[in-house]
PDB file of C-alpha atoms in Angstrom:
ATOM      1  CA  MET A  14     -28.056  39.251  25.046  1.00  0.00           C
ATOM      2  CA  ASP A  15     -30.599  40.933  22.794  1.00  0.00           C
ATOM      3  CA  TRP A  16     -28.143  43.809  22.140  1.00  0.00           C
ATOM      4  CA  LEU A  17     -25.772  41.322  20.568  1.00  0.00           C
ATOM      5  CA  THR A  18     -28.276  39.641  18.326  1.00  0.00           C
ATOM      6  CA  ASP A  19     -29.717  43.032  17.225  1.00  0.00           C
ATOM      7  CA  TYR A  20     -26.423  43.424  15.266  1.00  0.00           C
ATOM      8  CA  LYS A  21     -26.343  39.937  13.849  1.00  0.00           C
ATOM      9  CA  ILE A  22     -23.829  39.502  11.072  1.00  0.00           C
ATOM     10  CA  PRO A  23     -25.959  38.814   7.916  1.00  0.00           C
ATOM     11  CA  VAL A  24     -24.261  35.559   6.877  1.00  0.00           C
ATOM     12  CA  GLY A  25     -27.393  33.802   5.620  1.00  0.00           C
ATOM     13  CA  ARG A  26     -28.825  36.917   4.003  1.00  0.00           C
ATOM     14  CA  THR A  27     -25.595  37.629   2.236  1.00  0.00           C
ATOM     15  CA  ALA A  28     -25.323  34.122   0.934  1.00  0.00           C
ATOM     16  CA  LYS A  29     -28.900  34.197  -0.346  1.00  0.00           C
ATOM     17  CA  THR A  30     -28.281  37.512  -2.107  1.00  0.00           C
ATOM     18  CA  ALA A  31     -25.087  36.099  -3.744  1.00  0.00           C
ATOM     19  CA  PHE A  32     -26.918  32.952  -4.908  1.00  0.00           C
ATOM     20  CA  ASP A  33     -29.820  34.931  -6.215  1.00  0.00           C
ATOM     21  CA  TRP A  34     -27.455  37.154  -8.187  1.00  0.00           C
ATOM     22  CA  MET A  35     -25.677  34.129  -9.615  1.00  0.00           C
ATOM     23  CA  LYS A  36     -28.958  32.539 -10.549  1.00  0.00           C
ATOM     24  CA  ALA A  37     -30.109  35.660 -12.361  1.00  0.00           C
ATOM     25  CA  ASN A  38     -26.891  36.533 -14.137  1.00  0.00           C
ATOM     26  CA  LEU A  39     -24.896  33.211 -14.507  1.00  0.00           C
ATOM     27  CA  ASP A  40     -27.754  30.883 -15.463  1.00  0.00           C
ATOM     28  CA  TRP A  41     -26.177  30.444 -18.957  1.00  0.00           C
ATOM     29  CA  PHE A  42     -23.011  29.133 -17.228  1.00  0.00           C
ATOM     30  CA  PHE A  43     -24.903  26.677 -14.973  1.00  0.00           C
ATOM     31  CA  GLN A  44     -27.010  25.443 -17.837  1.00  0.00           C
ATOM     32  CA  GLY A  45     -23.843  24.827 -19.927  1.00  0.00           C
ATOM     33  CA  LEU A  46     -22.101  23.090 -17.035  1.00  0.00           C
ATOM     34  CA  ALA A  47     -25.292  20.956 -16.448  1.00  0.00           C
ATOM     35  CA  SER A  48     -25.248  19.935 -20.082  1.00  0.00           C
ATOM     36  CA  ILE A  49     -21.617  18.923 -19.999  1.00  0.00           C
ATOM     37  CA  MET A  50     -22.033  16.957 -16.734  1.00  0.00           C
ATOM     38  CA  GLY A  51     -25.202  15.426 -17.997  1.00  0.00           C
ATOM     39  CA  ALA A  52     -23.537  14.241 -21.196  1.00  0.00           C
ATOM     40  CA  MET A  53     -20.613  12.685 -19.259  1.00  0.00           C
ATOM     41  CA  ILE A  54     -23.050  10.960 -16.928  1.00  0.00           C
ATOM     42  CA  ASP A  55     -25.200   9.584 -19.765  1.00  0.00           C
ATOM     43  CA  ALA A  56     -22.136   8.318 -21.611  1.00  0.00           C
ATOM     44  CA  ILE A  57     -20.765   6.453 -18.569  1.00  0.00           C
ATOM     45  CA  LEU A  58     -24.215   5.088 -17.768  1.00  0.00           C
ATOM     46  CA  TRP A  59     -24.657   3.799 -21.314  1.00  0.00           C
ATOM     47  CA  LEU A  60     -21.235   2.228 -21.122  1.00  0.00           C
ATOM     48  CA  LEU A  61     -22.078   0.318 -17.930  1.00  0.00           C
ATOM     49  CA  GLN A  62     -25.732  -0.582 -18.704  1.00  0.00           C
ATOM     50  CA  SER A  63     -25.818  -1.300 -22.424  1.00  0.00           C
ATOM     51  CA  PRO A  64     -23.604  -4.495 -22.482  1.00  0.00           C
ATOM     52  CA  HIS A  65     -24.686  -7.647 -20.705  1.00  0.00           C
ATOM     53  CA  PRO A  66     -23.836  -7.399 -16.923  1.00  0.00           C
ATOM     54  CA  LEU A  67     -21.445 -10.382 -17.204  1.00  0.00           C
ATOM     55  CA  ILE A  68     -19.466  -8.525 -19.982  1.00  0.00           C
ATOM     56  CA  VAL A  69     -19.078  -5.438 -17.660  1.00  0.00           C
ATOM     57  CA  VAL A  70     -18.063  -7.772 -14.766  1.00  0.00           C
ATOM     58  CA  ALA A  71     -15.443  -9.440 -17.039  1.00  0.00           C
ATOM     59  CA  ALA A  72     -14.131  -5.976 -18.048  1.00  0.00           C
ATOM     60  CA  PHE A  73     -13.698  -4.998 -14.342  1.00  0.00           C
ATOM     61  CA  VAL A  74     -11.917  -8.273 -13.684  1.00  0.00           C
ATOM     62  CA  ALA A  75      -9.555  -7.667 -16.590  1.00  0.00           C
ATOM     63  CA  LEU A  76      -8.857  -4.187 -15.422  1.00  0.00           C
ATOM     64  CA  THR A  77      -8.144  -5.548 -11.940  1.00  0.00           C
ATOM     65  CA  TRP A  78      -5.644  -8.001 -13.419  1.00  0.00           C
ATOM     66  CA  ILE A  79      -3.928  -5.186 -15.397  1.00  0.00           C
ATOM     67  CA  LEU A  80      -3.587  -3.070 -12.305  1.00  0.00           C
ATOM     68  CA  GLN A  81      -2.819  -5.605  -9.637  1.00  0.00           C
ATOM     69  CA  ARG A  82      -1.517  -8.781 -11.346  1.00  0.00           C
ATOM     70  CA  SER A  83      -3.105 -10.855  -8.572  1.00  0.00           C
ATOM     71  CA  TRP A  84      -5.507 -13.740  -9.247  1.00  0.00           C
ATOM     72  CA  LYS A  85      -6.812 -13.479  -5.701  1.00  0.00           C
ATOM     73  CA  THR A  86      -7.816  -9.845  -6.164  1.00  0.00           C
ATOM     74  CA  CYS A  87      -9.448 -10.753  -9.486  1.00  0.00           C
ATOM     75  CA  LEU A  88     -11.413 -13.594  -7.788  1.00  0.00           C
ATOM     76  CA  LEU A  89     -12.505 -11.151  -5.054  1.00  0.00           C
ATOM     77  CA  VAL A  90     -13.772  -8.645  -7.592  1.00  0.00           C
ATOM     78  CA  LEU A  91     -15.599 -11.392  -9.582  1.00  0.00           C
ATOM     79  CA  ALA A  92     -17.204 -12.738  -6.399  1.00  0.00           C
ATOM     80  CA  GLY A  93     -18.208  -9.232  -5.299  1.00  0.00           C
ATOM     81  CA  PHE A  94     -19.976  -8.384  -8.554  1.00  0.00           C
ATOM     82  CA  LEU A  95     -21.701 -11.749  -8.708  1.00  0.00           C
ATOM     83  CA  PHE A  96     -22.969 -11.095  -5.225  1.00  0.00           C
ATOM     84  CA  ILE A  97     -24.366  -7.779  -6.415  1.00  0.00           C
ATOM     85  CA  LEU A  98     -26.057  -9.463  -9.313  1.00  0.00           C
ATOM     86  CA  ASN A  99     -27.455 -12.163  -6.979  1.00  0.00           C
ATOM     87  CA  GLN A 100     -29.017  -9.484  -4.786  1.00  0.00           C
ATOM     88  CA  GLY A 101     -30.710  -7.801  -7.752  1.00  0.00           C
ATOM     89  CA  TYR A 102     -28.929  -4.447  -7.395  1.00  0.00           C
ATOM     90  CA  TRP A 103     -27.037  -4.330 -10.658  1.00  0.00           C
ATOM     91  CA  LYS A 104     -28.935  -1.213 -12.074  1.00  0.00           C
ATOM     92  CA  GLU A 105     -28.518   0.708  -8.836  1.00  0.00           C
ATOM     93  CA  THR A 106     -24.860  -0.282  -8.629  1.00  0.00           C
ATOM     94  CA  THR A 107     -24.148   1.003 -12.227  1.00  0.00           C
ATOM     95  CA  GLU A 108     -25.897   4.266 -11.419  1.00  0.00           C
ATOM     96  CA  SER A 109     -23.764   4.720  -8.306  1.00  0.00           C
ATOM     97  CA  LEU A 110     -20.647   3.703 -10.221  1.00  0.00           C
ATOM     98  CA  THR A 111     -21.578   6.402 -12.812  1.00  0.00           C
ATOM     99  CA  LEU A 112     -21.662   8.992 -10.078  1.00  0.00           C
ATOM    100  CA  ILE A 113     -18.340   7.842  -8.679  1.00  0.00           C
ATOM    101  CA  LEU A 114     -16.605   7.635 -12.019  1.00  0.00           C
ATOM    102  CA  SER A 115     -17.872  11.034 -12.980  1.00  0.00           C
ATOM    103  CA  SER A 116     -16.696  12.458  -9.633  1.00  0.00           C
ATOM    104  CA  CYS A 117     -13.234  10.852 -10.218  1.00  0.00           C
ATOM    105  CA  ILE A 118     -12.904  12.344 -13.652  1.00  0.00           C
ATOM    106  CA  VAL A 119     -13.788  15.873 -12.444  1.00  0.00           C
ATOM    107  CA  CYS A 120     -11.954  15.680  -9.078  1.00  0.00           C
ATOM    108  CA  MET A 121      -8.745  14.240 -10.438  1.00  0.00           C
ATOM    109  CA  GLY A 122      -8.804  16.461 -13.477  1.00  0.00           C
ATOM    110  CA  LEU A 123      -8.949  19.519 -11.240  1.00  0.00           C
ATOM    111  CA  GLY A 124      -7.315  18.234  -8.080  1.00  0.00           C
ATOM    112  CA  VAL A 125      -3.997  16.942  -9.593  1.00  0.00           C
ATOM    113  CA  PRO A 126      -3.103  20.185 -11.440  1.00  0.00           C
ATOM    114  CA  LEU A 127      -4.127  22.350  -8.545  1.00  0.00           C
ATOM    115  CA  GLY A 128      -2.072  20.181  -6.124  1.00  0.00           C
ATOM    116  CA  ILE A 129       0.994  20.485  -8.365  1.00  0.00           C
ATOM    117  CA  ALA A 130       0.544  24.216  -8.510  1.00  0.00           C
ATOM    118  CA  ALA A 131       0.123  24.438  -4.737  1.00  0.00           C
ATOM    119  CA  ALA A 132       3.319  22.394  -4.136  1.00  0.00           C
ATOM    120  CA  HIS A 133       5.310  24.736  -6.351  1.00  0.00           C
ATOM    121  CA  ARG A 134       3.802  27.847  -4.837  1.00  0.00           C
ATOM    122  CA  PRO A 135       3.596  27.839  -1.032  1.00  0.00           C
ATOM    123  CA  ARG A 136       1.751  31.204  -1.024  1.00  0.00           C
ATOM    124  CA  LEU A 137      -0.998  29.743  -3.258  1.00  0.00           C
ATOM    125  CA  TYR A 138      -1.325  26.735  -0.916  1.00  0.00           C
ATOM    126  CA  ALA A 139      -1.520  29.061   2.131  1.00  0.00           C
ATOM    127  CA  TRP A 140      -4.397  30.830   0.433  1.00  0.00           C
ATOM    128  CA  MET A 141      -6.094  27.581  -0.626  1.00  0.00           C
ATOM    129  CA  ARG A 142      -5.849  25.794   2.764  1.00  0.00           C
ATOM    130  CA  PRO A 143      -8.742  27.661   4.489  1.00  0.00           C
ATOM    131  CA  VAL A 144     -10.903  27.165   1.389  1.00  0.00           C
ATOM    132  CA  LEU A 145     -10.164  23.445   1.373  1.00  0.00           C
ATOM    133  CA  ASP A 146     -10.955  23.233   5.085  1.00  0.00           C
ATOM    134  CA  LEU A 147     -14.258  24.948   4.516  1.00  0.00           C
ATOM    135  CA  MET A 148     -15.162  22.579   1.616  1.00  0.00           C
ATOM    136  CA  GLN A 149     -14.426  19.581   3.830  1.00  0.00           C
ATOM    137  CA  THR A 150     -16.045  20.721   7.086  1.00  0.00           C
ATOM    138  CA  LEU A 151     -19.215  22.452   5.808  1.00  0.00           C
ATOM    139  CA  PRO A 152     -22.095  20.019   6.173  1.00  0.00           C
ATOM    140  CA  THR A 153     -22.734  18.202   2.966  1.00  0.00           C
ATOM    141  CA  PHE A 154     -26.381  18.879   3.181  1.00  0.00           C
ATOM    142  CA  VAL A 155     -25.653  22.587   2.764  1.00  0.00           C
ATOM    143  CA  TYR A 156     -24.151  21.870  -0.675  1.00  0.00           C
ATOM    144  CA  LEU A 157     -27.394  20.363  -1.780  1.00  0.00           C
ATOM    145  CA  ILE A 158     -29.296  23.708  -1.446  1.00  0.00           C
ATOM    146  CA  PRO A 159     -27.425  25.669  -4.138  1.00  0.00           C
ATOM    147  CA  ALA A 160     -27.069  22.478  -6.247  1.00  0.00           C
ATOM    148  CA  ILE A 161     -30.845  22.196  -6.372  1.00  0.00           C
ATOM    149  CA  VAL A 162     -31.261  25.924  -7.071  1.00  0.00           C
ATOM    150  CA  PHE A 163     -28.801  25.982  -9.971  1.00  0.00           C
ATOM    151  CA  PHE A 164     -29.247  22.413 -11.423  1.00  0.00           C
ATOM    152  CA  GLY A 165     -32.608  21.096 -10.317  1.00  0.00           C
ATOM    153  CA  LEU A 166     -32.990  17.426  -9.414  1.00  0.00           C
ATOM    154  CA  GLY A 167     -31.134  14.386 -10.637  1.00  0.00           C
ATOM    155  CA  LEU A 168     -27.582  13.088 -10.902  1.00  0.00           C
ATOM    156  CA  VAL A 169     -26.071  16.394 -11.891  1.00  0.00           C
ATOM    157  CA  PRO A 170     -26.763  18.269  -8.584  1.00  0.00           C
ATOM    158  CA  GLY A 171     -25.634  15.104  -6.744  1.00  0.00           C
ATOM    159  CA  LEU A 172     -22.390  15.154  -8.757  1.00  0.00           C
ATOM    160  CA  ILE A 173     -21.791  18.877  -8.084  1.00  0.00           C
ATOM    161  CA  ALA A 174     -22.289  18.438  -4.337  1.00  0.00           C
ATOM    162  CA  THR A 175     -20.023  15.352  -4.402  1.00  0.00           C
ATOM    163  CA  VAL A 176     -17.202  17.205  -6.249  1.00  0.00           C
ATOM    164  CA  ILE A 177     -17.281  20.090  -3.780  1.00  0.00           C
ATOM    165  CA  PHE A 178     -16.994  17.717  -0.917  1.00  0.00           C
ATOM    166  CA  VAL A 179     -14.450  15.384  -2.449  1.00  0.00           C
ATOM    167  CA  LEU A 180     -12.119  17.771  -4.363  1.00  0.00           C
ATOM    168  CA  PRO A 181      -9.881  18.751  -1.339  1.00  0.00           C
ATOM    169  CA  ALA A 182      -8.648  15.191  -1.006  1.00  0.00           C
ATOM    170  CA  PRO A 183      -6.816  14.872  -4.339  1.00  0.00           C
ATOM    171  CA  ILE A 184      -5.535  18.425  -3.991  1.00  0.00           C
ATOM    172  CA  ARG A 185      -4.015  17.786  -0.544  1.00  0.00           C
ATOM    173  CA  LEU A 186      -2.529  14.416  -1.460  1.00  0.00           C
ATOM    174  CA  THR A 187      -1.042  15.584  -4.764  1.00  0.00           C
ATOM    175  CA  HIS A 188       0.478  18.508  -2.943  1.00  0.00           C
ATOM    176  CA  LEU A 189       1.880  16.072  -0.341  1.00  0.00           C
ATOM    177  CA  GLY A 190       3.421  13.822  -2.921  1.00  0.00           C
ATOM    178  CA  ILE A 191       4.967  16.657  -4.995  1.00  0.00           C
ATOM    179  CA  SER A 192       6.228  18.668  -2.016  1.00  0.00           C
ATOM    180  CA  THR A 193       7.907  15.606  -0.321  1.00  0.00           C
ATOM    181  CA  THR A 194       9.998  14.711  -3.344  1.00  0.00           C
ATOM    182  CA  PRO A 195      13.532  14.061  -1.868  1.00  0.00           C
ATOM    183  CA  ALA A 196      15.864  17.000  -2.418  1.00  0.00           C
ATOM    184  CA  PRO A 197      18.732  14.819  -3.657  1.00  0.00           C
ATOM    185  CA  LEU A 198      16.529  13.514  -6.522  1.00  0.00           C
ATOM    186  CA  LEU A 199      15.659  17.163  -7.553  1.00  0.00           C
ATOM    187  CA  GLU A 200      19.273  18.312  -7.256  1.00  0.00           C
ATOM    188  CA  ALA A 201      20.502  15.302  -9.320  1.00  0.00           C
ATOM    189  CA  ALA A 202      17.972  16.047 -12.062  1.00  0.00           C
ATOM    190  CA  THR A 203      18.848  19.740 -12.096  1.00  0.00           C
ATOM    191  CA  ALA A 204      22.631  18.903 -12.172  1.00  0.00           C
ATOM    192  CA  PHE A 205      22.085  16.787 -15.302  1.00  0.00           C
ATOM    193  CA  GLY A 206      20.365  19.715 -17.046  1.00  0.00           C
ATOM    194  CA  ALA A 207      16.719  18.757 -16.614  1.00  0.00           C
ATOM    195  CA  THR A 208      14.280  21.584 -17.249  1.00  0.00           C
ATOM    196  CA  PRO A 209      11.504  22.354 -14.776  1.00  0.00           C
ATOM    197  CA  ARG A 210       9.057  20.479 -17.062  1.00  0.00           C
ATOM    198  CA  GLN A 211      11.306  17.468 -17.156  1.00  0.00           C
ATOM    199  CA  VAL A 212      11.730  17.575 -13.350  1.00  0.00           C
ATOM    200  CA  LEU A 213       8.006  17.496 -12.992  1.00  0.00           C
ATOM    201  CA  TRP A 214       7.270  14.698 -15.413  1.00  0.00           C
ATOM    202  CA  LYS A 215      10.259  12.494 -14.745  1.00  0.00           C
ATOM    203  CA  VAL A 216      11.026  13.000 -11.082  1.00  0.00           C
ATOM    204  CA  GLU A 217       8.208  14.603  -9.065  1.00  0.00           C
ATOM    205  CA  LEU A 218       5.223  12.911 -10.649  1.00  0.00           C
ATOM    206  CA  PRO A 219       6.690   9.383 -10.549  1.00  0.00           C
ATOM    207  CA  TRP A 220       7.608   9.959  -6.905  1.00  0.00           C
ATOM    208  CA  ALA A 221       4.139  11.234  -6.082  1.00  0.00           C
ATOM    209  CA  VAL A 222       2.237   8.377  -7.857  1.00  0.00           C
ATOM    210  CA  PRO A 223       1.451   6.560  -4.567  1.00  0.00           C
ATOM    211  CA  GLN A 224       0.044   9.697  -3.023  1.00  0.00           C
ATOM    212  CA  ILE A 225      -1.917  10.572  -6.163  1.00  0.00           C
ATOM    213  CA  MET A 226      -3.392   7.097  -6.302  1.00  0.00           C
ATOM    214  CA  THR A 227      -4.235   7.439  -2.666  1.00  0.00           C
ATOM    215  CA  GLY A 228      -6.029  10.644  -3.583  1.00  0.00           C
ATOM    216  CA  LEU A 229      -7.940   8.717  -6.226  1.00  0.00           C
ATOM    217  CA  ASN A 230      -8.825   6.038  -3.710  1.00  0.00           C
ATOM    218  CA  GLN A 231     -10.022   8.665  -1.249  1.00  0.00           C
ATOM    219  CA  THR A 232     -11.983  10.351  -4.020  1.00  0.00           C
ATOM    220  CA  ILE A 233     -13.803   7.006  -4.700  1.00  0.00           C
ATOM    221  CA  MET A 234     -14.433   6.371  -1.074  1.00  0.00           C
ATOM    222  CA  LEU A 235     -15.727   9.833  -0.309  1.00  0.00           C
ATOM    223  CA  SER A 236     -17.913   9.801  -3.495  1.00  0.00           C
ATOM    224  CA  LEU A 237     -19.368   6.503  -2.335  1.00  0.00           C
ATOM    225  CA  SER A 238     -20.191   8.100   1.078  1.00  0.00           C
ATOM    226  CA  MET A 239     -22.171  10.729  -0.835  1.00  0.00           C
ATOM    227  CA  VAL A 240     -24.458   8.111  -2.597  1.00  0.00           C
ATOM    228  CA  VAL A 241     -27.134   8.244   0.106  1.00  0.00           C
ATOM    229  CA  ILE A 242     -27.002  12.043   0.423  1.00  0.00           C
ATOM    230  CA  ALA A 243     -27.158  12.485  -3.404  1.00  0.00           C
ATOM    231  CA  ALA A 244     -30.319  10.362  -3.386  1.00  0.00           C
ATOM    232  CA  LEU A 245     -32.070  13.126  -1.451  1.00  0.00           C
ATOM    233  CA  VAL A 246     -31.844  15.362  -4.537  1.00  0.00           C
ATOM    234  CA  GLY A 247     -33.117  12.836  -6.936  1.00  0.00           C
ATOM    235  CA  ALA A 248     -29.876  11.038  -7.827  1.00  0.00           C
ATOM    236  CA  SER A 249     -30.504   7.452  -8.658  1.00  0.00           C
ATOM    237  CA  GLY A 250     -28.359   4.617  -7.413  1.00  0.00           C
ATOM    238  CA  LEU A 251     -27.782   2.660  -4.212  1.00  0.00           C
ATOM    239  CA  GLY A 252     -28.757   5.573  -2.045  1.00  0.00           C
ATOM    240  CA  VAL A 253     -32.407   5.316  -3.192  1.00  0.00           C
ATOM    241  CA  PRO A 254     -33.240   2.002  -1.522  1.00  0.00           C
ATOM    242  CA  VAL A 255     -31.402   3.138   1.621  1.00  0.00           C
ATOM    243  CA  VAL A 256     -33.546   6.267   1.785  1.00  0.00           C
ATOM    244  CA  ARG A 257     -36.689   4.220   0.985  1.00  0.00           C
ATOM    245  CA  ALA A 258     -35.784   1.752   3.773  1.00  0.00           C
ATOM    246  CA  LEU A 259     -35.233   4.589   6.202  1.00  0.00           C
ATOM    247  CA  ASN A 260     -38.643   6.045   5.378  1.00  0.00           C
ATOM    248  CA  SER A 261     -40.458   2.792   5.640  1.00  0.00           C
ATOM    249  CA  VAL A 262     -38.326   1.367   8.522  1.00  0.00           C
ATOM    250  CA  ASN A 263     -37.593  -1.674   6.276  1.00  0.00           C
ATOM    251  CA  THR A 264     -34.651  -3.377   8.031  1.00  0.00           C
ATOM    252  CA  ALA A 265     -34.190  -6.053   5.202  1.00  0.00           C
ATOM    253  CA  LEU A 266     -34.061  -3.471   2.397  1.00  0.00           C
ATOM    254  CA  GLY A 267     -31.707  -1.244   4.335  1.00  0.00           C
ATOM    255  CA  PHE A 268     -29.191  -4.022   5.191  1.00  0.00           C
ATOM    256  CA  GLU A 269     -29.331  -5.300   1.573  1.00  0.00           C
ATOM    257  CA  ALA A 270     -28.557  -1.960   0.020  1.00  0.00           C
ATOM    258  CA  GLY A 271     -26.086  -0.984   2.722  1.00  0.00           C
ATOM    259  CA  PHE A 272     -24.143  -4.227   2.350  1.00  0.00           C
ATOM    260  CA  VAL A 273     -24.008  -3.790  -1.406  1.00  0.00           C
ATOM    261  CA  ILE A 274     -22.493  -0.317  -0.908  1.00  0.00           C
ATOM    262  CA  VAL A 275     -19.855  -1.853   1.395  1.00  0.00           C
ATOM    263  CA  VAL A 276     -19.026  -4.489  -1.241  1.00  0.00           C
ATOM    264  CA  VAL A 277     -18.673  -1.812  -3.943  1.00  0.00           C
ATOM    265  CA  ALA A 278     -16.286   0.072  -1.654  1.00  0.00           C
ATOM    266  CA  ILE A 279     -14.152  -2.958  -0.945  1.00  0.00           C
ATOM    267  CA  LEU A 280     -13.977  -3.884  -4.654  1.00  0.00           C
ATOM    268  CA  LEU A 281     -12.945  -0.395  -5.774  1.00  0.00           C
ATOM    269  CA  ASP A 282     -10.330  -0.162  -2.961  1.00  0.00           C
ATOM    270  CA  ARG A 283      -8.758  -3.523  -3.843  1.00  0.00           C
ATOM    271  CA  MET A 284      -8.754  -2.661  -7.571  1.00  0.00           C
ATOM    272  CA  LEU A 285      -6.885   0.642  -7.147  1.00  0.00           C
ATOM    273  CA  ARG A 286      -4.564  -0.130  -4.232  1.00  0.00           C
ATOM    274  CA  VAL A 287      -1.035   1.011  -5.038  1.00  0.00           C
ATOM    275  CA  GLU A 288       2.057   0.660  -2.841  1.00  0.00           C
ATOM    276  CA  ARG A 289       5.466   2.273  -3.286  1.00  0.00           C
ATOM    277  CA  THR A 290       8.018  -0.295  -4.475  1.00  0.00           C
TER     278      THR A 290
END
C-alpha cells in the first residue's frame, strides 16, 4: 500500500499552512477578539465574585422565581448552591459559570440570527449543514490547538473552543423552531396585512421560543461538558480539580469536583426549563 500513501492528501500540512498564514496576517484580529472576550469574562467574573456569595445565591434564587414561579425549584436552587458552598468550591463554580455565561452570550447572539436566516433560506441551511456537522463531530481537543496558537492560555482559548463546539446547537434548534411554525398561523398573519418583520417578531419567534430556550439549555449543558477540557489550556474553574485529581489519582477530589459539576448542571437545567403552553 506504499503507492497509496506516497500520494497522501496533505490535510495536516494544509491546515498548518493556513493557521500559520492567519497567525502572521490576522494577529491584529485575534488580539482584538481576545481583548473583547477577556473584558466580557472579567466583567462576569467580577459580577459573580465581588458580592458576598449569599447575595449571589439570593440573586439566582430570585431569577429562578421570575422564570419558573415555583417555590420547589427555588428551594432546589438554594439547596444546590448551599451544597457548593459547603464543599468549598464557590470560587471554582463562579469561574465555570463565567465560562458558561460567556459562551451563552456569544452562542445565542450568533446562533439565533443564523438559525432564523437558515430557516428563511433553505439553500443557506443546506450549505451550513456540513459545516455544523464538522463543528460538532471534530474532536474537541483539536479545537484547543489553534485556540492556544491564536490566544495563548487562559479562559479566552477555553471560551473560543467551547463556542466552536456549542454553536451548532442554538443554530439547529432555532432553525427547527422557525421552520416548523404552522402554515395556518403564517397565512392568517399575512392575510391581515402583517409585514415579514411583523410575521417574524409576532408569529415565528413566539412559536419558536420553546425550541430557542432548548437551544439555550443545550448551550449551557454542552458548555458545562467543556469545563474539564478547557482546564487543559489553563482555563480556571471546576475542571482544574478534576484534572488535578486525575493526575494524582485522587478519588476523593475527583468525586467532589465531579459531583459539584453535576449539581451545577441540574440547577441551570431547572432554572431555564421552558415548556410550551
